[in-house]
PDB file of C-alpha atoms in Angstrom:
ATOM      1  CA  MET A   1      75.566  56.793  40.951  1.00  0.00           C
ATOM      2  CA  ILE A   2      73.616  53.754  42.120  1.00  0.00           C
ATOM      3  CA  CYS A   3      70.061  55.047  42.062  1.00  0.00           C
ATOM      4  CA  PHE A   4      67.895  58.091  42.647  1.00  0.00           C
ATOM      5  CA  SER A   5      64.324  58.710  43.749  1.00  0.00           C
ATOM      6  CA  ILE A   6      61.743  61.379  42.947  1.00  0.00           C
ATOM      7  CA  TYR A   7      58.805  62.081  45.238  1.00  0.00           C
ATOM      8  CA  SER A   8      56.247  64.863  44.737  1.00  0.00           C
ATOM      9  CA  GLY A   9      53.916  64.122  47.625  1.00  0.00           C
ATOM     10  CA  PRO A  10      51.079  61.605  47.982  1.00  0.00           C
ATOM     11  CA  GLN A  11      48.876  63.571  45.580  1.00  0.00           C
ATOM     12  CA  ALA A  12      51.208  62.857  42.642  1.00  0.00           C
ATOM     13  CA  ASP A  13      50.383  59.961  40.320  1.00  0.00           C
ATOM     14  CA  PHE A  14      53.233  58.735  38.142  1.00  0.00           C
ATOM     15  CA  ASN A  15      51.170  55.744  36.953  1.00  0.00           C
ATOM     16  CA  ASN A  16      48.834  53.269  38.603  1.00  0.00           C
ATOM     17  CA  GLY A  17      48.634  55.408  41.738  1.00  0.00           C
ATOM     18  CA  LYS A  18      52.406  55.401  42.295  1.00  0.00           C
ATOM     19  CA  SER A  19      53.562  58.625  43.956  1.00  0.00           C
ATOM     20  CA  CYS A  20      57.295  57.848  44.020  1.00  0.00           C
ATOM     21  CA  ILE A  21      59.780  57.027  41.260  1.00  0.00           C
ATOM     22  CA  TRP A  22      62.816  54.861  41.984  1.00  0.00           C
ATOM     23  CA  VAL A  23      65.414  54.711  39.204  1.00  0.00           C
ATOM     24  CA  ASP A  24      68.059  51.993  38.968  1.00  0.00           C
ATOM     25  CA  ALA A  25      71.002  53.997  37.618  1.00  0.00           C
ATOM     26  CA  LEU A  26      73.413  51.122  38.161  1.00  0.00           C
ATOM     27  CA  ASP A  27      72.069  49.254  35.136  1.00  0.00           C
ATOM     28  CA  GLY A  28      70.970  52.179  32.972  1.00  0.00           C
ATOM     29  CA  GLY A  29      73.988  54.423  33.468  1.00  0.00           C
ATOM     30  CA  LYS A  30      74.232  57.829  31.807  1.00  0.00           C
ATOM     31  CA  GLU A  31      71.748  56.983  29.054  1.00  0.00           C
ATOM     32  CA  LEU A  32      69.000  56.343  31.601  1.00  0.00           C
ATOM     33  CA  LEU A  33      69.850  59.476  33.587  1.00  0.00           C
ATOM     34  CA  LEU A  34      69.579  61.585  30.434  1.00  0.00           C
ATOM     35  CA  GLU A  35      65.922  60.537  30.187  1.00  0.00           C
ATOM     36  CA  PHE A  36      65.431  62.738  33.265  1.00  0.00           C
ATOM     37  CA  GLU A  37      67.658  65.564  32.021  1.00  0.00           C
ATOM     38  CA  ALA A  38      64.719  67.887  31.298  1.00  0.00           C
ATOM     39  CA  PHE A  39      63.398  67.328  34.825  1.00  0.00           C
ATOM     40  CA  PHE A  40      66.689  68.068  36.566  1.00  0.00           C
ATOM     41  CA  GLU A  41      67.507  71.102  34.398  1.00  0.00           C
ATOM     42  CA  ASP A  42      64.063  72.752  34.486  1.00  0.00           C
ATOM     43  CA  PRO A  43      64.282  75.791  36.841  1.00  0.00           C
ATOM     44  CA  ASP A  44      60.476  75.911  37.086  1.00  0.00           C
ATOM     45  CA  ILE A  45      60.336  72.467  38.712  1.00  0.00           C
ATOM     46  CA  LYS A  46      61.240  73.260  42.313  1.00  0.00           C
ATOM     47  CA  LYS A  47      63.337  70.612  44.025  1.00  0.00           C
ATOM     48  CA  VAL A  48      63.856  69.911  47.713  1.00  0.00           C
ATOM     49  CA  TRP A  49      67.128  68.177  48.605  1.00  0.00           C
ATOM     50  CA  TYR A  50      69.039  66.842  51.543  1.00  0.00           C
ATOM     51  CA  ASN A  51      72.680  67.895  51.072  1.00  0.00           C
ATOM     52  CA  CYS A  52      72.140  69.361  47.626  1.00  0.00           C
ATOM     53  CA  SER A  53      75.849  70.110  47.153  1.00  0.00           C
ATOM     54  CA  PHE A  54      76.724  66.424  47.157  1.00  0.00           C
ATOM     55  CA  ASP A  55      73.785  65.125  45.119  1.00  0.00           C
ATOM     56  CA  SER A  56      73.905  67.807  42.427  1.00  0.00           C
ATOM     57  CA  HIS A  57      77.676  67.370  42.093  1.00  0.00           C
ATOM     58  CA  ILE A  58      77.181  63.657  41.408  1.00  0.00           C
ATOM     59  CA  ILE A  59      74.434  64.345  38.852  1.00  0.00           C
ATOM     60  CA  GLU A  60      76.461  67.050  37.100  1.00  0.00           C
ATOM     61  CA  ASN A  61      79.302  64.566  36.648  1.00  0.00           C
ATOM     62  CA  TYR A  62      76.998  63.000  34.041  1.00  0.00           C
ATOM     63  CA  GLY A  63      76.723  66.285  32.134  1.00  0.00           C
ATOM     64  CA  VAL A  64      73.340  67.294  33.584  1.00  0.00           C
ATOM     65  CA  GLU A  65      73.119  70.872  34.921  1.00  0.00           C
ATOM     66  CA  VAL A  66      70.865  70.799  37.982  1.00  0.00           C
ATOM     67  CA  SER A  67      68.473  73.735  38.364  1.00  0.00           C
ATOM     68  CA  GLY A  68      65.324  74.598  40.300  1.00  0.00           C
ATOM     69  CA  PHE A  69      66.893  74.584  43.777  1.00  0.00           C
ATOM     70  CA  HIS A  70      64.068  75.230  46.248  1.00  0.00           C
ATOM     71  CA  ALA A  71      65.350  74.064  49.630  1.00  0.00           C
ATOM     72  CA  ASP A  72      67.978  71.963  51.374  1.00  0.00           C
ATOM     73  CA  THR A  73      66.601  70.301  54.503  1.00  0.00           C
ATOM     74  CA  MET A  74      70.106  69.894  55.940  1.00  0.00           C
ATOM     75  CA  HIS A  75      70.528  73.676  55.869  1.00  0.00           C
ATOM     76  CA  MET A  76      66.990  74.234  57.143  1.00  0.00           C
ATOM     77  CA  ALA A  77      67.505  71.841  60.057  1.00  0.00           C
ATOM     78  CA  ARG A  78      70.699  73.626  61.084  1.00  0.00           C
ATOM     79  CA  LEU A  79      68.936  76.973  60.828  1.00  0.00           C
ATOM     80  CA  TRP A  80      66.025  75.758  62.935  1.00  0.00           C
ATOM     81  CA  ASN A  81      68.270  74.114  65.555  1.00  0.00           C
ATOM     82  CA  SER A  82      71.977  74.881  65.287  1.00  0.00           C
ATOM     83  CA  SER A  83      72.853  72.275  67.936  1.00  0.00           C
ATOM     84  CA  ARG A  84      71.241  69.406  66.021  1.00  0.00           C
ATOM     85  CA  ARG A  85      73.671  66.711  64.910  1.00  0.00           C
ATOM     86  CA  THR A  86      72.883  64.743  61.792  1.00  0.00           C
ATOM     87  CA  GLY A  87      73.419  61.024  62.175  1.00  0.00           C
ATOM     88  CA  GLY A  88      74.376  60.145  58.637  1.00  0.00           C
ATOM     89  CA  GLY A  89      71.215  61.542  57.161  1.00  0.00           C
ATOM     90  CA  TYR A  90      70.912  61.033  53.463  1.00  0.00           C
ATOM     91  CA  SER A  91      74.205  59.269  52.833  1.00  0.00           C
ATOM     92  CA  LEU A  92      73.748  55.974  51.004  1.00  0.00           C
ATOM     93  CA  GLU A  93      75.937  52.903  51.350  1.00  0.00           C
ATOM     94  CA  ALA A  94      78.229  52.032  48.486  1.00  0.00           C
ATOM     95  CA  LEU A  95      77.088  48.985  46.523  1.00  0.00           C
ATOM     96  CA  THR A  96      79.037  46.673  44.307  1.00  0.00           C
ATOM     97  CA  GLY A  97      78.269  46.500  40.615  1.00  0.00           C
ATOM     98  CA  ASP A  98      77.762  42.749  40.934  1.00  0.00           C
ATOM     99  CA  ARG A  99      74.003  42.220  40.705  1.00  0.00           C
ATOM    100  CA  GLY A 100      74.415  38.800  42.289  1.00  0.00           C
ATOM    101  CA  PHE A 101      75.575  40.486  45.485  1.00  0.00           C
ATOM    102  CA  ILE A 102      71.973  41.356  46.435  1.00  0.00           C
ATOM    103  CA  SER A 103      69.114  38.870  46.445  1.00  0.00           C
ATOM    104  CA  ASP A 104      65.696  39.801  45.064  1.00  0.00           C
ATOM    105  CA  ALA A 105      64.323  40.161  48.595  1.00  0.00           C
ATOM    106  CA  GLU A 106      67.258  42.334  49.671  1.00  0.00           C
ATOM    107  CA  ARG A 107      66.926  44.380  46.491  1.00  0.00           C
ATOM    108  CA  GLU A 108      63.266  45.107  47.242  1.00  0.00           C
ATOM    109  CA  LEU A 109      64.212  46.268  50.748  1.00  0.00           C
ATOM    110  CA  TRP A 110      66.941  48.479  49.260  1.00  0.00           C
ATOM    111  CA  ILE A 111      64.462  50.085  46.860  1.00  0.00           C
ATOM    112  CA  CYS A 112      62.058  50.741  49.749  1.00  0.00           C
ATOM    113  CA  TYR A 113      64.906  52.236  51.797  1.00  0.00           C
ATOM    114  CA  SER A 114      66.013  54.508  48.962  1.00  0.00           C
ATOM    115  CA  ALA A 115      62.463  55.610  48.141  1.00  0.00           C
ATOM    116  CA  LEU A 116      61.711  56.236  51.827  1.00  0.00           C
ATOM    117  CA  ASP A 117      64.698  58.605  51.981  1.00  0.00           C
ATOM    118  CA  VAL A 118      63.224  60.912  49.383  1.00  0.00           C
ATOM    119  CA  MET A 119      59.766  60.746  51.004  1.00  0.00           C
ATOM    120  CA  ASN A 120      61.277  61.661  54.361  1.00  0.00           C
ATOM    121  CA  THR A 121      63.170  64.544  52.756  1.00  0.00           C
ATOM    122  CA  LEU A 122      59.919  66.112  51.593  1.00  0.00           C
ATOM    123  CA  GLY A 123      58.316  65.379  54.965  1.00  0.00           C
ATOM    124  CA  HIS A 124      61.211  67.056  56.779  1.00  0.00           C
ATOM    125  CA  PHE A 125      60.882  70.063  54.489  1.00  0.00           C
ATOM    126  CA  GLU A 126      57.175  70.491  55.245  1.00  0.00           C
ATOM    127  CA  SER A 127      57.794  70.086  58.991  1.00  0.00           C
ATOM    128  CA  LEU A 128      60.757  72.478  59.100  1.00  0.00           C
ATOM    129  CA  LYS A 129      58.837  74.962  56.978  1.00  0.00           C
ATOM    130  CA  ARG A 130      56.004  75.046  59.533  1.00  0.00           C
ATOM    131  CA  LYS A 131      58.404  75.334  62.471  1.00  0.00           C
ATOM    132  CA  SER A 132      60.424  78.082  60.761  1.00  0.00           C
ATOM    133  CA  GLN A 133      57.290  80.086  59.997  1.00  0.00           C
ATOM    134  CA  ARG A 134      56.543  80.246  63.728  1.00  0.00           C
ATOM    135  CA  MET A 135      60.053  81.348  64.731  1.00  0.00           C
ATOM    136  CA  SER A 136      61.292  84.926  64.754  1.00  0.00           C
ATOM    137  CA  TRP A 137      64.930  85.899  64.359  1.00  0.00           C
ATOM    138  CA  ARG A 138      67.257  88.674  65.490  1.00  0.00           C
ATOM    139  CA  PHE A 139      69.594  90.921  63.528  1.00  0.00           C
ATOM    140  CA  ASP A 140      72.432  92.668  65.374  1.00  0.00           C
ATOM    141  CA  GLY A 141      70.729  91.698  68.616  1.00  0.00           C
ATOM    142  CA  LYS A 142      67.441  93.308  67.614  1.00  0.00           C
ATOM    143  CA  PRO A 143      64.306  91.195  67.014  1.00  0.00           C
ATOM    144  CA  CYS A 144      62.745  91.138  63.549  1.00  0.00           C
ATOM    145  CA  PRO A 145      59.079  90.538  64.436  1.00  0.00           C
ATOM    146  CA  GLN A 146      57.856  91.064  60.883  1.00  0.00           C
ATOM    147  CA  GLU A 147      59.974  88.244  59.477  1.00  0.00           C
ATOM    148  CA  SER A 148      60.202  84.567  60.374  1.00  0.00           C
ATOM    149  CA  VAL A 149      63.153  82.190  60.215  1.00  0.00           C
ATOM    150  CA  LEU A 150      61.582  80.865  57.010  1.00  0.00           C
ATOM    151  CA  ASP A 151      61.887  84.365  55.521  1.00  0.00           C
ATOM    152  CA  LEU A 152      65.544  84.360  56.572  1.00  0.00           C
ATOM    153  CA  ASP A 153      66.017  81.003  54.862  1.00  0.00           C
ATOM    154  CA  ASN A 154      64.318  82.141  51.653  1.00  0.00           C
ATOM    155  CA  GLU A 155      66.131  85.472  51.484  1.00  0.00           C
ATOM    156  CA  TYR A 156      69.646  84.478  52.514  1.00  0.00           C
ATOM    157  CA  TRP A 157      70.227  80.765  53.123  1.00  0.00           C
ATOM    158  CA  ARG A 158      68.650  79.480  49.919  1.00  0.00           C
ATOM    159  CA  PRO A 159      70.818  81.715  47.662  1.00  0.00           C
ATOM    160  CA  PHE A 160      73.812  80.833  49.835  1.00  0.00           C
ATOM    161  CA  GLY A 161      72.990  77.144  49.386  1.00  0.00           C
ATOM    162  CA  GLU A 162      73.049  77.593  45.612  1.00  0.00           C
ATOM    163  CA  ILE A 163      76.465  79.276  45.871  1.00  0.00           C
ATOM    164  CA  LEU A 164      77.797  76.330  47.895  1.00  0.00           C
ATOM    165  CA  VAL A 165      76.556  73.930  45.222  1.00  0.00           C
ATOM    166  CA  LYS A 166      78.387  75.910  42.518  1.00  0.00           C
ATOM    167  CA  MET A 167      81.551  76.055  44.632  1.00  0.00           C
ATOM    168  CA  VAL A 168      81.568  72.262  44.940  1.00  0.00           C
ATOM    169  CA  ALA A 169      80.949  71.820  41.210  1.00  0.00           C
ATOM    170  CA  GLU A 170      83.270  74.532  39.858  1.00  0.00           C
ATOM    171  CA  GLY A 171      85.766  75.163  42.653  1.00  0.00           C
ATOM    172  CA  MET A 172      87.064  78.595  43.646  1.00  0.00           C
ATOM    173  CA  LEU A 173      90.202  80.630  43.025  1.00  0.00           C
ATOM    174  CA  VAL A 174      92.772  80.781  45.821  1.00  0.00           C
ATOM    175  CA  ASP A 175      95.676  83.200  46.184  1.00  0.00           C
ATOM    176  CA  ARG A 176      98.439  80.649  46.736  1.00  0.00           C
ATOM    177  CA  ALA A 177     101.112  83.254  47.412  1.00  0.00           C
ATOM    178  CA  CYS A 178      98.972  84.805  50.132  1.00  0.00           C
ATOM    179  CA  LEU A 179      98.263  81.385  51.647  1.00  0.00           C
ATOM    180  CA  ALA A 180     101.981  80.612  51.720  1.00  0.00           C
ATOM    181  CA  GLU A 181     102.661  83.803  53.690  1.00  0.00           C
ATOM    182  CA  ILE A 182      99.832  83.070  56.107  1.00  0.00           C
ATOM    183  CA  GLU A 183     101.152  79.532  56.579  1.00  0.00           C
ATOM    184  CA  LYS A 184     104.534  80.911  57.711  1.00  0.00           C
ATOM    185  CA  VAL A 185     102.770  82.714  60.552  1.00  0.00           C
ATOM    186  CA  ALA A 186     100.232  79.982  61.286  1.00  0.00           C
ATOM    187  CA  LYS A 187     102.679  77.100  61.816  1.00  0.00           C
ATOM    188  CA  PRO A 188     104.644  78.746  64.675  1.00  0.00           C
ATOM    189  CA  GLU A 189     101.360  79.834  66.247  1.00  0.00           C
ATOM    190  CA  GLN A 190     100.114  76.256  65.970  1.00  0.00           C
ATOM    191  CA  GLU A 191     103.196  74.965  67.779  1.00  0.00           C
ATOM    192  CA  VAL A 192     102.688  77.504  70.565  1.00  0.00           C
ATOM    193  CA  ALA A 193      99.031  76.508  70.900  1.00  0.00           C
ATOM    194  CA  VAL A 194      99.881  72.779  70.976  1.00  0.00           C
ATOM    195  CA  ASP A 195     102.554  73.352  73.614  1.00  0.00           C
ATOM    196  CA  ARG A 196     100.138  75.397  75.714  1.00  0.00           C
ATOM    197  CA  PHE A 197      97.523  72.649  75.470  1.00  0.00           C
ATOM    198  CA  ARG A 198      99.998  69.927  76.445  1.00  0.00           C
ATOM    199  CA  LYS A 199     101.104  71.890  79.500  1.00  0.00           C
ATOM    200  CA  TRP A 200      97.478  72.284  80.531  1.00  0.00           C
ATOM    201  CA  ALA A 201      96.698  68.606  79.862  1.00  0.00           C
ATOM    202  CA  SER A 202      99.778  67.443  81.804  1.00  0.00           C
ATOM    203  CA  LYS A 203      98.164  68.782  84.967  1.00  0.00           C
ATOM    204  CA  TYR A 204      95.461  66.137  84.589  1.00  0.00           C
ATOM    205  CA  CYS A 205      97.270  63.401  82.648  1.00  0.00           C
ATOM    206  CA  GLU A 206     100.940  62.554  83.144  1.00  0.00           C
ATOM    207  CA  ASP A 207     101.298  61.083  79.643  1.00  0.00           C
ATOM    208  CA  ALA A 208     100.026  64.210  77.870  1.00  0.00           C
TER     209      ALA A 208
END
C-alpha cells in the first residue's frame, strides 16, 4: 500500500479546517496503518468506496478487518447505467519505494491527486444516490413504483457487495471433480464453436 485518503465531506474538520486526510503508508508501513485500525474496523462509521473488494483486500493484508460498508460507487454506477464503461476509475499507479524518484513538487501533485480521488468518490456517491432515488425499477417485467433503484441497491446490491468483498478476501470452495467433468464437455464444445466462428469469418476475411 502506498497511501490512502479519508474524506468526510466539506463540513468535516480534521484540524485547522482540513476536511481530507492523506496518509503516506509508504513510509509508515503497518505501524502507521494500525493507528487507523479502530476507524476501519468500526461498523458504525459508514464508508463509501470505489471498488471496495480491491481496497479492503489490500487493507486486510495488514491484519485490519474492514467493516462499516455503506456503498460502492462502482456498483452504484453500473446499477444506474449498465452500459457505462469505467476508464480506470480509482486504480492508482504503482510507485517505487525510492523517495528520490519523486521531487517535492511532484509529490505535492501526487498527494492532491490521491486526495481528489477520495473526494470524487464521495461526490459520485451523492450524485448517484440522487439519480437512483428518482429511478424506478422492474421485477419480472412488472414496475415497482413504490421502490426506487436506490432501494434496490440498499436491499440487494449492498449486501451482495459485502459478499463479493469476503469472497476476494477468503476465497470460495470449488468442487474440483465436478469442474473436471464439465471441462471434458466444454473443451469439445469450445472447438466446435471456434470452428464455426472461423468458417463464418472466412466469408469476410481469407486469412481467418
